[in-house]
Coordinates of N, CA, C and O in Angstrom, one line a residue:
X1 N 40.0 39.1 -0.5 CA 39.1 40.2 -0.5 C 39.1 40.8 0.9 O 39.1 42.1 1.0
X2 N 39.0 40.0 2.3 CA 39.0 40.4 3.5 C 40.2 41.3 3.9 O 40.1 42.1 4.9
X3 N 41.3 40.9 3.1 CA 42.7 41.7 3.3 C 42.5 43.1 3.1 O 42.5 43.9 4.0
X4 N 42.2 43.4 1.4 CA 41.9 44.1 0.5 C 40.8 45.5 1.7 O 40.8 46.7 1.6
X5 N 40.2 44.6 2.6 CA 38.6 45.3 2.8 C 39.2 46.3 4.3 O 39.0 47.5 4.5
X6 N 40.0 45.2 5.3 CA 41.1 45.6 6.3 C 42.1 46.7 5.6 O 41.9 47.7 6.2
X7 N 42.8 47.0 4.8 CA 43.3 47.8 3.8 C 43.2 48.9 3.7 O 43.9 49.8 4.0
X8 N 41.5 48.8 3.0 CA 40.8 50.3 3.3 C 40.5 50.9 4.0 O 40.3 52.1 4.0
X9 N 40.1 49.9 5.3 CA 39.9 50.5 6.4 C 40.6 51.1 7.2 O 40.0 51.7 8.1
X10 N 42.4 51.0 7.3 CA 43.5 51.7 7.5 C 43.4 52.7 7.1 O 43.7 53.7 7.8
X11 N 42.9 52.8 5.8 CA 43.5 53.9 5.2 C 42.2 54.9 5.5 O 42.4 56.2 5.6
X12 N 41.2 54.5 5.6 CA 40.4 55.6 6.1 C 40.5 56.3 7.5 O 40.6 57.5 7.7
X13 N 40.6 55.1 8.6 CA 41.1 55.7 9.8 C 42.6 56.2 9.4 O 42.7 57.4 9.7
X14 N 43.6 55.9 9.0 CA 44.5 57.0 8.7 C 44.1 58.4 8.2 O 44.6 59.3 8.7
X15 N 43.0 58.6 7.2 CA 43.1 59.5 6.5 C 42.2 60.2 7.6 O 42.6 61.3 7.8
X16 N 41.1 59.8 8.4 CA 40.4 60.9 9.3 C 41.3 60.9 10.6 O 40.9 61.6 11.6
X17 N 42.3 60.2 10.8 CA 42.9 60.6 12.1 C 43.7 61.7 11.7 O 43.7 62.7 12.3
X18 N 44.3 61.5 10.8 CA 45.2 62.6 10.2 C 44.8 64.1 10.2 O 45.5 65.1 10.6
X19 N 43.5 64.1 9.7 CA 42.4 65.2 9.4 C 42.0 66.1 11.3 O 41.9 67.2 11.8
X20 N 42.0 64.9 11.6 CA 41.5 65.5 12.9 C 42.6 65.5 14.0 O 42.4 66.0 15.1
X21 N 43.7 65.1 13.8 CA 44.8 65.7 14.5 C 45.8 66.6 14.2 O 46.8 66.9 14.9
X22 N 45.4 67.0 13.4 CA 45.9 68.4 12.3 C 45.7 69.6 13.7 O 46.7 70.0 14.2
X23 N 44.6 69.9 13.9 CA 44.9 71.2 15.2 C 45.7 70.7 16.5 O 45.8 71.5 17.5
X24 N 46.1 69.7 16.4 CA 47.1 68.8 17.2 C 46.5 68.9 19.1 O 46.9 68.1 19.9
X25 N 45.8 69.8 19.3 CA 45.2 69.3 20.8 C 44.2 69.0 20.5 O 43.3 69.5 21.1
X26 N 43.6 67.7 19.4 CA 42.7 66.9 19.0 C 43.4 65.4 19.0 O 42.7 64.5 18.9
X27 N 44.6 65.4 19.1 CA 45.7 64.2 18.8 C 45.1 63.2 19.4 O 44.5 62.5 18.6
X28 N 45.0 62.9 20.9 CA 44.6 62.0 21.1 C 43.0 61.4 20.9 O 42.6 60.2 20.7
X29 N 42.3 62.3 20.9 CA 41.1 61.9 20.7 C 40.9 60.9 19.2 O 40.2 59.8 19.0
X30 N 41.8 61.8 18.4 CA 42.0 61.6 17.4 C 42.2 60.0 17.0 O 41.6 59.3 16.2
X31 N 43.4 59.7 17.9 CA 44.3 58.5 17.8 C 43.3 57.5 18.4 O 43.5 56.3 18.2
X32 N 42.3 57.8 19.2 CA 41.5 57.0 20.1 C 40.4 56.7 19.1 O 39.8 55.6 19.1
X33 N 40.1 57.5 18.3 CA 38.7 57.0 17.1 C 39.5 56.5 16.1 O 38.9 56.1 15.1
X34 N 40.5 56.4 16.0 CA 40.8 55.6 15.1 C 41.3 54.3 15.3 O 41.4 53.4 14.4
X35 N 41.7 54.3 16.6 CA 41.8 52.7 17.1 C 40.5 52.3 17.2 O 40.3 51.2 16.7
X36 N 39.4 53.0 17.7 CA 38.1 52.0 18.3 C 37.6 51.5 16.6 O 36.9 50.5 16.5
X37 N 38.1 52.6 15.2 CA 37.4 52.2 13.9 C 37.9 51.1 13.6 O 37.3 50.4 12.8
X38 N 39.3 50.7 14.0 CA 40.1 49.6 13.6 C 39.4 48.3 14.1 O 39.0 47.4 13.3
X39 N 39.3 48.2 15.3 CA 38.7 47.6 16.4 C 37.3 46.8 16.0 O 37.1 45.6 15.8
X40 N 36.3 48.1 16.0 CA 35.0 48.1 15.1 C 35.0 47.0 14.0 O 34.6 45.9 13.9
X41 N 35.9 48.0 12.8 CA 35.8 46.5 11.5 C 36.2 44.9 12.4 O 35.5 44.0 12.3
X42 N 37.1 45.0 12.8 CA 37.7 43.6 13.2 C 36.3 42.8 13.9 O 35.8 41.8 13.4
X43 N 35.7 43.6 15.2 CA 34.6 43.0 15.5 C 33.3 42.9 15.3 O 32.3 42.4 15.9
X44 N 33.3 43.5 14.1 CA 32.4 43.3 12.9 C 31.0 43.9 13.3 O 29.8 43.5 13.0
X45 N 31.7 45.4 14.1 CA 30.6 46.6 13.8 C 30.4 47.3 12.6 O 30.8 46.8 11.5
X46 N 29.6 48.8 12.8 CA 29.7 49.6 12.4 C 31.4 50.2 12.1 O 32.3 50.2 13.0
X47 N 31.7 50.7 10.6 CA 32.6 51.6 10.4 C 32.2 52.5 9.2 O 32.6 52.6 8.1
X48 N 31.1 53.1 10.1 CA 30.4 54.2 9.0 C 31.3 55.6 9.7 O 31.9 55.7 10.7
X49 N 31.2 56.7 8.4 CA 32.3 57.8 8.7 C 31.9 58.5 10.6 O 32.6 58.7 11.5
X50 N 30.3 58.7 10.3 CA 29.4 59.1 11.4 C 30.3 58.4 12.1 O 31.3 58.9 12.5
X51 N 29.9 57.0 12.3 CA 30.3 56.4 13.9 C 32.0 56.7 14.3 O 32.4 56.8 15.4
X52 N 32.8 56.9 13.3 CA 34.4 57.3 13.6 C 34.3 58.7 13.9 O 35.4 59.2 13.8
X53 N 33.2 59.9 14.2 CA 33.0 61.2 14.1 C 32.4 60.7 15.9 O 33.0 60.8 17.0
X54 N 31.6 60.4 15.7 CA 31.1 59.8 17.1 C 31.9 59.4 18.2 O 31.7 59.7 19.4
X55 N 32.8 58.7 17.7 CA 33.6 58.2 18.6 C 34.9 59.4 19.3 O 35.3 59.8 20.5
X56 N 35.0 59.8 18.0 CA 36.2 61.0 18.5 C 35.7 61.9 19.3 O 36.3 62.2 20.3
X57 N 33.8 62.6 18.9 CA 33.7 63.0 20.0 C 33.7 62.5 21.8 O 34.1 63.0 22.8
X58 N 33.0 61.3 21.6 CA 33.4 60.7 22.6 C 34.4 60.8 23.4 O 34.3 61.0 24.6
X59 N 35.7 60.5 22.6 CA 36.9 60.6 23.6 C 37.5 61.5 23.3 O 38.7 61.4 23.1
X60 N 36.8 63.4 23.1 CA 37.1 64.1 23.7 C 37.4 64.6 24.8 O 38.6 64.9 25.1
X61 N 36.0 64.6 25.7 CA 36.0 65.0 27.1 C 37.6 64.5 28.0 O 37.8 63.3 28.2
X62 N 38.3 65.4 28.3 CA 39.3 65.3 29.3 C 40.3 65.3 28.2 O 41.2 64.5 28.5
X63 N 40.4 65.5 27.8 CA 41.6 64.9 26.4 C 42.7 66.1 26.5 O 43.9 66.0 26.5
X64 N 41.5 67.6 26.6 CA 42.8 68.5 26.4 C 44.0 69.4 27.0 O 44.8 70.1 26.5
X65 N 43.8 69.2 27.8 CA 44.9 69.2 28.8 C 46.2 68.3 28.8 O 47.3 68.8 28.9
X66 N 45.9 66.8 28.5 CA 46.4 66.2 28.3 C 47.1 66.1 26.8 O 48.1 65.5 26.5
X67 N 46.4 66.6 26.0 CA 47.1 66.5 24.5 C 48.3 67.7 24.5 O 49.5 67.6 24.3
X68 N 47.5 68.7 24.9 CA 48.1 70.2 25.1 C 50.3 69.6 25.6 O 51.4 69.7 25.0
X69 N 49.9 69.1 26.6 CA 51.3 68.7 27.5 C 51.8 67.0 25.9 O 52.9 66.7 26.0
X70 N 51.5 66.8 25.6 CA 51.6 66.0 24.9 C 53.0 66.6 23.6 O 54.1 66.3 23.2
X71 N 51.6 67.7 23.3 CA 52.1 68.0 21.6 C 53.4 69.0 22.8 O 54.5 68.7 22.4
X72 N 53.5 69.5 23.5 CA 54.8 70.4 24.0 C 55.7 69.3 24.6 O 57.0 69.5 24.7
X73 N 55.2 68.4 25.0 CA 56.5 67.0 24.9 C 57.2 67.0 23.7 O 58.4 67.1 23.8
X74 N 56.5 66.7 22.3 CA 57.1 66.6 21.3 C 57.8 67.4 20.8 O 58.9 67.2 20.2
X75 N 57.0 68.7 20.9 CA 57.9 70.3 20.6 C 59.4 70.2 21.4 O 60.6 70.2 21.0
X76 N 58.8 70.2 22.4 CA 60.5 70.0 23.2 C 61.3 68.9 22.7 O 62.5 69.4 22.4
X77 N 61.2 67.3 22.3 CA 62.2 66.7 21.9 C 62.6 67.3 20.8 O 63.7 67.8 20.6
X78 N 61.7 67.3 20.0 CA 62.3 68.1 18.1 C 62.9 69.6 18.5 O 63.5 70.0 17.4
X79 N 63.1 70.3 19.2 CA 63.9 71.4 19.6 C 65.4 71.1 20.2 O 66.6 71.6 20.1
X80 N 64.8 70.1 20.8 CA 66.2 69.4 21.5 C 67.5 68.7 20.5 O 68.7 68.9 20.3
X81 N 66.4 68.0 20.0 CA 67.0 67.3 18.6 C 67.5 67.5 17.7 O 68.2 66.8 17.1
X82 N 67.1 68.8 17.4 CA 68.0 69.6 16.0 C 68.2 70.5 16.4 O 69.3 70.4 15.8
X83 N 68.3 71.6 17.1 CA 69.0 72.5 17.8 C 70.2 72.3 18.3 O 71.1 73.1 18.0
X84 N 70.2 71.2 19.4 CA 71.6 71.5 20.3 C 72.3 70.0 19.5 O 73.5 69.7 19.7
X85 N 71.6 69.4 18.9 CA 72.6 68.8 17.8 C 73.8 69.2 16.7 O 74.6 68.5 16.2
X86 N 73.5 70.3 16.6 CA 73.9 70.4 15.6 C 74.7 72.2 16.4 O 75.4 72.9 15.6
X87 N 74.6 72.7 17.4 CA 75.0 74.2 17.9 C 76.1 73.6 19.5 O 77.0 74.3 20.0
X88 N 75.6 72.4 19.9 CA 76.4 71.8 20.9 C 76.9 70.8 21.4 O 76.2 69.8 21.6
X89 N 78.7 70.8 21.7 CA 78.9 69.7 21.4 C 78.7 68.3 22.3 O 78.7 68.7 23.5
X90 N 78.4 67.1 22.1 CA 78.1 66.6 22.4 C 76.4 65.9 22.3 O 75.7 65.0 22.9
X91 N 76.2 66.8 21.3 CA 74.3 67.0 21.1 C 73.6 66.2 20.4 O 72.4 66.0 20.5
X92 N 74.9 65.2 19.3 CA 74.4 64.5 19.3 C 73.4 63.2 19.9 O 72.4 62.6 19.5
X93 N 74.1 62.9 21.2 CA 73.8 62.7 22.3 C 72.5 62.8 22.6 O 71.7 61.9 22.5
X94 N 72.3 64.1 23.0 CA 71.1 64.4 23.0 C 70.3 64.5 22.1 O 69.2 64.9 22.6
X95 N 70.1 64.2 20.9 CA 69.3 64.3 19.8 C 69.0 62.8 20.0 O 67.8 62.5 20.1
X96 N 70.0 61.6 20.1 CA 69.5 60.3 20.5 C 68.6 60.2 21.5 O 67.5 59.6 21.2
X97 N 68.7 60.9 22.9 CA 68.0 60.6 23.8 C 66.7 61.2 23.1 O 65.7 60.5 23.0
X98 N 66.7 62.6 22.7 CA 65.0 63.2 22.4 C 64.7 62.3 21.4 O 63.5 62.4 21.2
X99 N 65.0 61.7 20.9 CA 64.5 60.4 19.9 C 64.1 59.5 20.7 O 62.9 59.3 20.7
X100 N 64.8 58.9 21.4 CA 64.1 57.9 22.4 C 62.9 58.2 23.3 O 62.1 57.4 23.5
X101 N 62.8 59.4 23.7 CA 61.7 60.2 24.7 C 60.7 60.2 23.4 O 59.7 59.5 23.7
X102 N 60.5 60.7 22.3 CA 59.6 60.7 21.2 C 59.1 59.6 21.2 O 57.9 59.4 21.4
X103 N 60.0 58.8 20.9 CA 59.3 57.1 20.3 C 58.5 56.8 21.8 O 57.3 56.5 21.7
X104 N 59.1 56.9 22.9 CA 58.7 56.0 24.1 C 57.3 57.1 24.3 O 56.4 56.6 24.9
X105 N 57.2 58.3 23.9 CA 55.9 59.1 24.2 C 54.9 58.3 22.7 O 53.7 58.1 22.9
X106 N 55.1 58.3 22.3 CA 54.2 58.1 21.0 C 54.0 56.5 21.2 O 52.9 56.2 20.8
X107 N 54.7 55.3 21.5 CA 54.0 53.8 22.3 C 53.1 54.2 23.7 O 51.9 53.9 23.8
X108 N 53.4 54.7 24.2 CA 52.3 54.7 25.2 C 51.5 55.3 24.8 O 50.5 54.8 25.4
X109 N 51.1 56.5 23.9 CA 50.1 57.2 23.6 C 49.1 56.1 22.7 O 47.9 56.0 23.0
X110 N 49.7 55.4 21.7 CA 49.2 54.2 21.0 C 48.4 53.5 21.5 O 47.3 53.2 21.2
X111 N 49.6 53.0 23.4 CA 49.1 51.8 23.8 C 47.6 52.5 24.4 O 46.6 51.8 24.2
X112 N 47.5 53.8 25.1 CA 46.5 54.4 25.7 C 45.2 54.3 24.6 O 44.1 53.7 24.8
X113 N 45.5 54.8 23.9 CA 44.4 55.3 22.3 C 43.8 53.4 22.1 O 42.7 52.9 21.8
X114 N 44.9 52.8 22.3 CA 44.1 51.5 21.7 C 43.4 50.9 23.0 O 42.9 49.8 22.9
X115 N 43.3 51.5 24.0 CA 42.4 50.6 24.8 C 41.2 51.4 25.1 O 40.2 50.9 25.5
X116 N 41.5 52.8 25.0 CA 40.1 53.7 24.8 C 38.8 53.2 25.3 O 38.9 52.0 25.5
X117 N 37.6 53.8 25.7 CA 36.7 53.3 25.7 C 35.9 54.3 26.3 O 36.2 54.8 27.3
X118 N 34.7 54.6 25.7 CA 33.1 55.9 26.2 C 33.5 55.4 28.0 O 33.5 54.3 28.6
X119 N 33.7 56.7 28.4 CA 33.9 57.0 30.0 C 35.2 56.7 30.4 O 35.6 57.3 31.4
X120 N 35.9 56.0 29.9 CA 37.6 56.2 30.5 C 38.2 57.4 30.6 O 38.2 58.2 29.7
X121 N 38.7 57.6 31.4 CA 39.6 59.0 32.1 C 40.7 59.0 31.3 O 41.5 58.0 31.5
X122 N 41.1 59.9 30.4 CA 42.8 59.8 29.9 C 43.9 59.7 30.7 O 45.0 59.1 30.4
X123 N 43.6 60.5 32.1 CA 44.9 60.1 32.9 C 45.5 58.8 33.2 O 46.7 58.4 33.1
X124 N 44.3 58.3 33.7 CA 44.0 56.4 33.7 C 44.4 56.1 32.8 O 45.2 55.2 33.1
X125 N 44.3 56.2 31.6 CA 44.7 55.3 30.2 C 46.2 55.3 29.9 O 47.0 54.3 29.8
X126 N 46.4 56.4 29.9 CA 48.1 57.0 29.9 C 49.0 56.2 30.7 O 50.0 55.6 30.2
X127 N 48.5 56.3 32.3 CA 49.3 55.9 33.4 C 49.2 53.8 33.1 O 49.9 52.9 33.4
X128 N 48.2 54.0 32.6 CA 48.2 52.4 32.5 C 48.9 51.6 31.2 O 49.3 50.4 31.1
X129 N 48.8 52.7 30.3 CA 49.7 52.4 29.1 C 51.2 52.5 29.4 O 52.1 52.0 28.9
X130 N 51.2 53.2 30.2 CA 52.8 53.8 30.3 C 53.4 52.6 31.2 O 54.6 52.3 31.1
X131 N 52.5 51.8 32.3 CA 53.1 50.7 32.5 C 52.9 49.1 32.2 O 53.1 48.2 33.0
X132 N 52.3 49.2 30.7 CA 52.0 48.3 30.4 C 53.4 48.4 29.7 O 54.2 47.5 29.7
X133 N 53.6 49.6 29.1 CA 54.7 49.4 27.8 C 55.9 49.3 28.6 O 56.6 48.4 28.1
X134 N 56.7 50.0 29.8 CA 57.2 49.7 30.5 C 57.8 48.1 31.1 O 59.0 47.7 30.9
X135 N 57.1 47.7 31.5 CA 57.5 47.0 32.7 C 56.3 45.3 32.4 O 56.7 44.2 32.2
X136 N 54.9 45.7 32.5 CA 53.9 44.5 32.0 C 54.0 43.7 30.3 O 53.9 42.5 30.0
X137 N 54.3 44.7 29.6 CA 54.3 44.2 28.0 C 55.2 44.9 27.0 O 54.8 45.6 26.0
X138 N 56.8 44.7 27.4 CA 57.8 45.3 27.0 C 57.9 44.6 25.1 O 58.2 45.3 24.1
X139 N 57.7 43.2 25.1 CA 57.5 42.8 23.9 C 56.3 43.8 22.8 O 56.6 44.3 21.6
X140 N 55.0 43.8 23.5 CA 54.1 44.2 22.5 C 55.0 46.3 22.4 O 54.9 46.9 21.3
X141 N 55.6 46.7 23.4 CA 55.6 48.3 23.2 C 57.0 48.1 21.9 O 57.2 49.0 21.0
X142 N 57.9 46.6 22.2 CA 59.0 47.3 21.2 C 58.1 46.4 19.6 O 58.8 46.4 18.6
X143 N 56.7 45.8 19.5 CA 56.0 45.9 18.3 C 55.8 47.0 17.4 O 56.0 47.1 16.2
X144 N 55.1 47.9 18.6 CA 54.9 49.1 18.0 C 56.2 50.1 17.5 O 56.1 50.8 16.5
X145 N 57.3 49.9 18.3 CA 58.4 50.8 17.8 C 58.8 50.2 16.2 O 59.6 50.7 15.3
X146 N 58.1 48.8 16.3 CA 59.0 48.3 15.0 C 57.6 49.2 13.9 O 57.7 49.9 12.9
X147 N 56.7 49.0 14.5 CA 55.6 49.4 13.6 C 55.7 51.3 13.3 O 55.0 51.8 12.4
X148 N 56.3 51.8 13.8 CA 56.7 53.0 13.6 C 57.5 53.7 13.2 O 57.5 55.0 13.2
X149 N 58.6 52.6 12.8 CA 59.8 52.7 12.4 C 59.5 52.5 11.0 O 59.7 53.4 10.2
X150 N 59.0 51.3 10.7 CA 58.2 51.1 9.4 C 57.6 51.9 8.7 O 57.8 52.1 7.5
X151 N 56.5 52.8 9.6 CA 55.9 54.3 9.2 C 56.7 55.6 8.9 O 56.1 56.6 8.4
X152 N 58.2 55.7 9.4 CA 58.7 56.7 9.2 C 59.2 56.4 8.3 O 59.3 57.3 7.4
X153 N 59.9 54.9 7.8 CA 60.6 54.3 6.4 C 59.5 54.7 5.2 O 59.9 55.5 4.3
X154 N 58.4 54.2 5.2 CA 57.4 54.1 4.2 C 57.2 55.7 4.0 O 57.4 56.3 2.9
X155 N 56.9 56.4 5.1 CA 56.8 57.4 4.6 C 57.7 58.7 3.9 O 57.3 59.6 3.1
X156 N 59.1 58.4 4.6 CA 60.2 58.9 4.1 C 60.3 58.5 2.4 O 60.4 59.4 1.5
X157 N 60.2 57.1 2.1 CA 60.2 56.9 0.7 C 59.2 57.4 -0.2 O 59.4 57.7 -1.4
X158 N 58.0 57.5 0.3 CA 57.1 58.0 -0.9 C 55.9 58.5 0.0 O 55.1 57.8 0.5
X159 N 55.8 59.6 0.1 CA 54.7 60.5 1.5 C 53.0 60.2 1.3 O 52.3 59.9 2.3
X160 N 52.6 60.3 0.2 CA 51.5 59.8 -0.2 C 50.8 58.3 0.8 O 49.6 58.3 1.2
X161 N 51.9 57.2 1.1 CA 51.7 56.2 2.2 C 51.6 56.5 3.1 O 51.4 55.6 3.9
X162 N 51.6 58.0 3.8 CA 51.5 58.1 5.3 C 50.2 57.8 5.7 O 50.1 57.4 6.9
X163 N 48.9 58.1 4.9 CA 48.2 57.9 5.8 C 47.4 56.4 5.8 O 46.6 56.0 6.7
X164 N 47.7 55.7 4.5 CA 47.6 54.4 4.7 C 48.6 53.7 6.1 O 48.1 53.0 6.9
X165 N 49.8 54.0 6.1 CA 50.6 53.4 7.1 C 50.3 54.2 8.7 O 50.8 54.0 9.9
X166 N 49.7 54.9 8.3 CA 48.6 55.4 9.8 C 48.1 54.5 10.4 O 48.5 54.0 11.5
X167 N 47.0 54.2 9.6 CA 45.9 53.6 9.6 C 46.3 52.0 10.0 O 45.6 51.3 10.7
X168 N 47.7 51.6 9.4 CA 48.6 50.4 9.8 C 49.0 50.5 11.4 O 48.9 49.5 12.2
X169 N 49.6 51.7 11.9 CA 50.0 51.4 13.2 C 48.5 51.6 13.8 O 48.2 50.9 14.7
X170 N 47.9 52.3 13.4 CA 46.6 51.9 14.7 C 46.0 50.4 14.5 O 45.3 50.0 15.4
X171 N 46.3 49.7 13.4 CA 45.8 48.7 13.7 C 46.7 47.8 14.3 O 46.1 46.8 14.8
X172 N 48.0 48.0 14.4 CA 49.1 47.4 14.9 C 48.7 47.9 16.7 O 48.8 47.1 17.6
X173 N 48.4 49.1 17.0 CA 48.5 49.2 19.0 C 47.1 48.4 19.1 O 46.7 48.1 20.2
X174 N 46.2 48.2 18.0 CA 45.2 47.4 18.2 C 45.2 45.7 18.5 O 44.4 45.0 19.2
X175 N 46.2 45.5 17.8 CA 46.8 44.0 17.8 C 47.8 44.0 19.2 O 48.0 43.1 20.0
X176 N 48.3 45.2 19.3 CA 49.5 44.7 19.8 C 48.5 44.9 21.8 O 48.9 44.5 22.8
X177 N 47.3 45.4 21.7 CA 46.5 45.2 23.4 C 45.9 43.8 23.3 O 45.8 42.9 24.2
X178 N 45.3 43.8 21.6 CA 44.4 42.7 21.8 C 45.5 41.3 22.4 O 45.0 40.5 23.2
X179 N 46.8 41.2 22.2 CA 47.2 40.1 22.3 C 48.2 39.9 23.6 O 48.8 38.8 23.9
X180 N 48.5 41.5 24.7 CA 48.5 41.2 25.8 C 46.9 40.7 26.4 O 46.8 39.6 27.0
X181 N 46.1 41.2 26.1 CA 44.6 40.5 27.0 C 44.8 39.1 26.8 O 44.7 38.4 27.8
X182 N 45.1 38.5 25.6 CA 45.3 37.3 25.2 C 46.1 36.5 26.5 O 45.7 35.6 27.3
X183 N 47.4 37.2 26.5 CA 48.1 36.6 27.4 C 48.1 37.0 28.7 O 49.2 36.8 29.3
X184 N 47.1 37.7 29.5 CA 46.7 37.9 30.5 C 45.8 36.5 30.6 O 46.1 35.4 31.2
X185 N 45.3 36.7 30.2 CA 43.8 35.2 29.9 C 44.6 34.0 30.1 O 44.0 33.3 30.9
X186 N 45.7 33.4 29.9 CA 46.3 32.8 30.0 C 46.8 32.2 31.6 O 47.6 32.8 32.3
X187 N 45.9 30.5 32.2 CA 46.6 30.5 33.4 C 48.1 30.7 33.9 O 48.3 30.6 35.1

């Protein structure tokens, strides 16, 4: 039943992260209330809709600037990627690398979103995800790649799972911080 109960609760933070990263310079706030609702159930708060509305506003403040340069990261690799793949030669090439720059932008955004918290600075979050997934916790960032790789599979085969398997990778950058702290903790 506790599986069953974690389940739905994916699927709900899938379905309001989804909702609220739809104007896409909401992304990360977005991705940040839906990690703390994952979070929440696990530590056996509140996961009323209010408190996932709460939270997002919370980790508004500072966000947009940073989302803005975010979503035109992504615009740029997907321009990169099907454009001069397919108009220049060698582009293949490049459509691998903008694939790689995508995936490696969207783990650190994960790892950022899943450590969130009322008053953290997004620059700070970013910069600290980016060398956690880097260089401190190269295992948990290639988790998430498996975990998103999974989400583009699941969703490619039948679209309707996207936002349950949403709701899966945020609980996956949720597992995948809880268990570097773990091994921080560790003499």
């Amino acid at each position: 039943m506790k599986r069953l109960v974690l389940f739905g609760e994916c699927l709900l933070a899938g379905l309001l992260t989804a909702l609220l990263a739809l104007p896409l310079v909401t992304l990360l706030p977005a991705l940040a209330a839906g990690c703390a609702h994952i979070r929440a159930h696990v530590d056996g708060e509140t996961t009323a809709v209010r408190a996932y509305f709460a939270r997002f506003r919370a980790a508004f403040p500072g966000s947009l600037k940073l989302s803005l340069a975010v979503v035109a990261a992504f615009a740029v690799a997907i321009v990169d990627g099907l454009f001069l793949r397919a108009a220049v030669p060698g582009g293949a090439f490049v459509a691998a690398f903008a694939g790689l720059a995508a995936v490696t932008l969207s783990v650190v955004l994960l790892r950022a979103a899943a450590t969130w918290s009322p008053g953290r600075s997004w620059p700070d979050l970013v910069r600290q995800a980016a060398a956690r997934a880097a260089t401190s916790d190269p295992s948990g960032s290639l988790l998430l790649v498996m975990a998103l790789a999974l989400l583009v599979l699941v969703t490619w085969q039948l679209l309707p799972l996207a936002l349950p398997m949403l709701g899966c990778v945020l609980m996956a950058a949720v597992a995948v911080e809880r268990r570097y702290a773990v091994i921080l903790a560790r003499p």
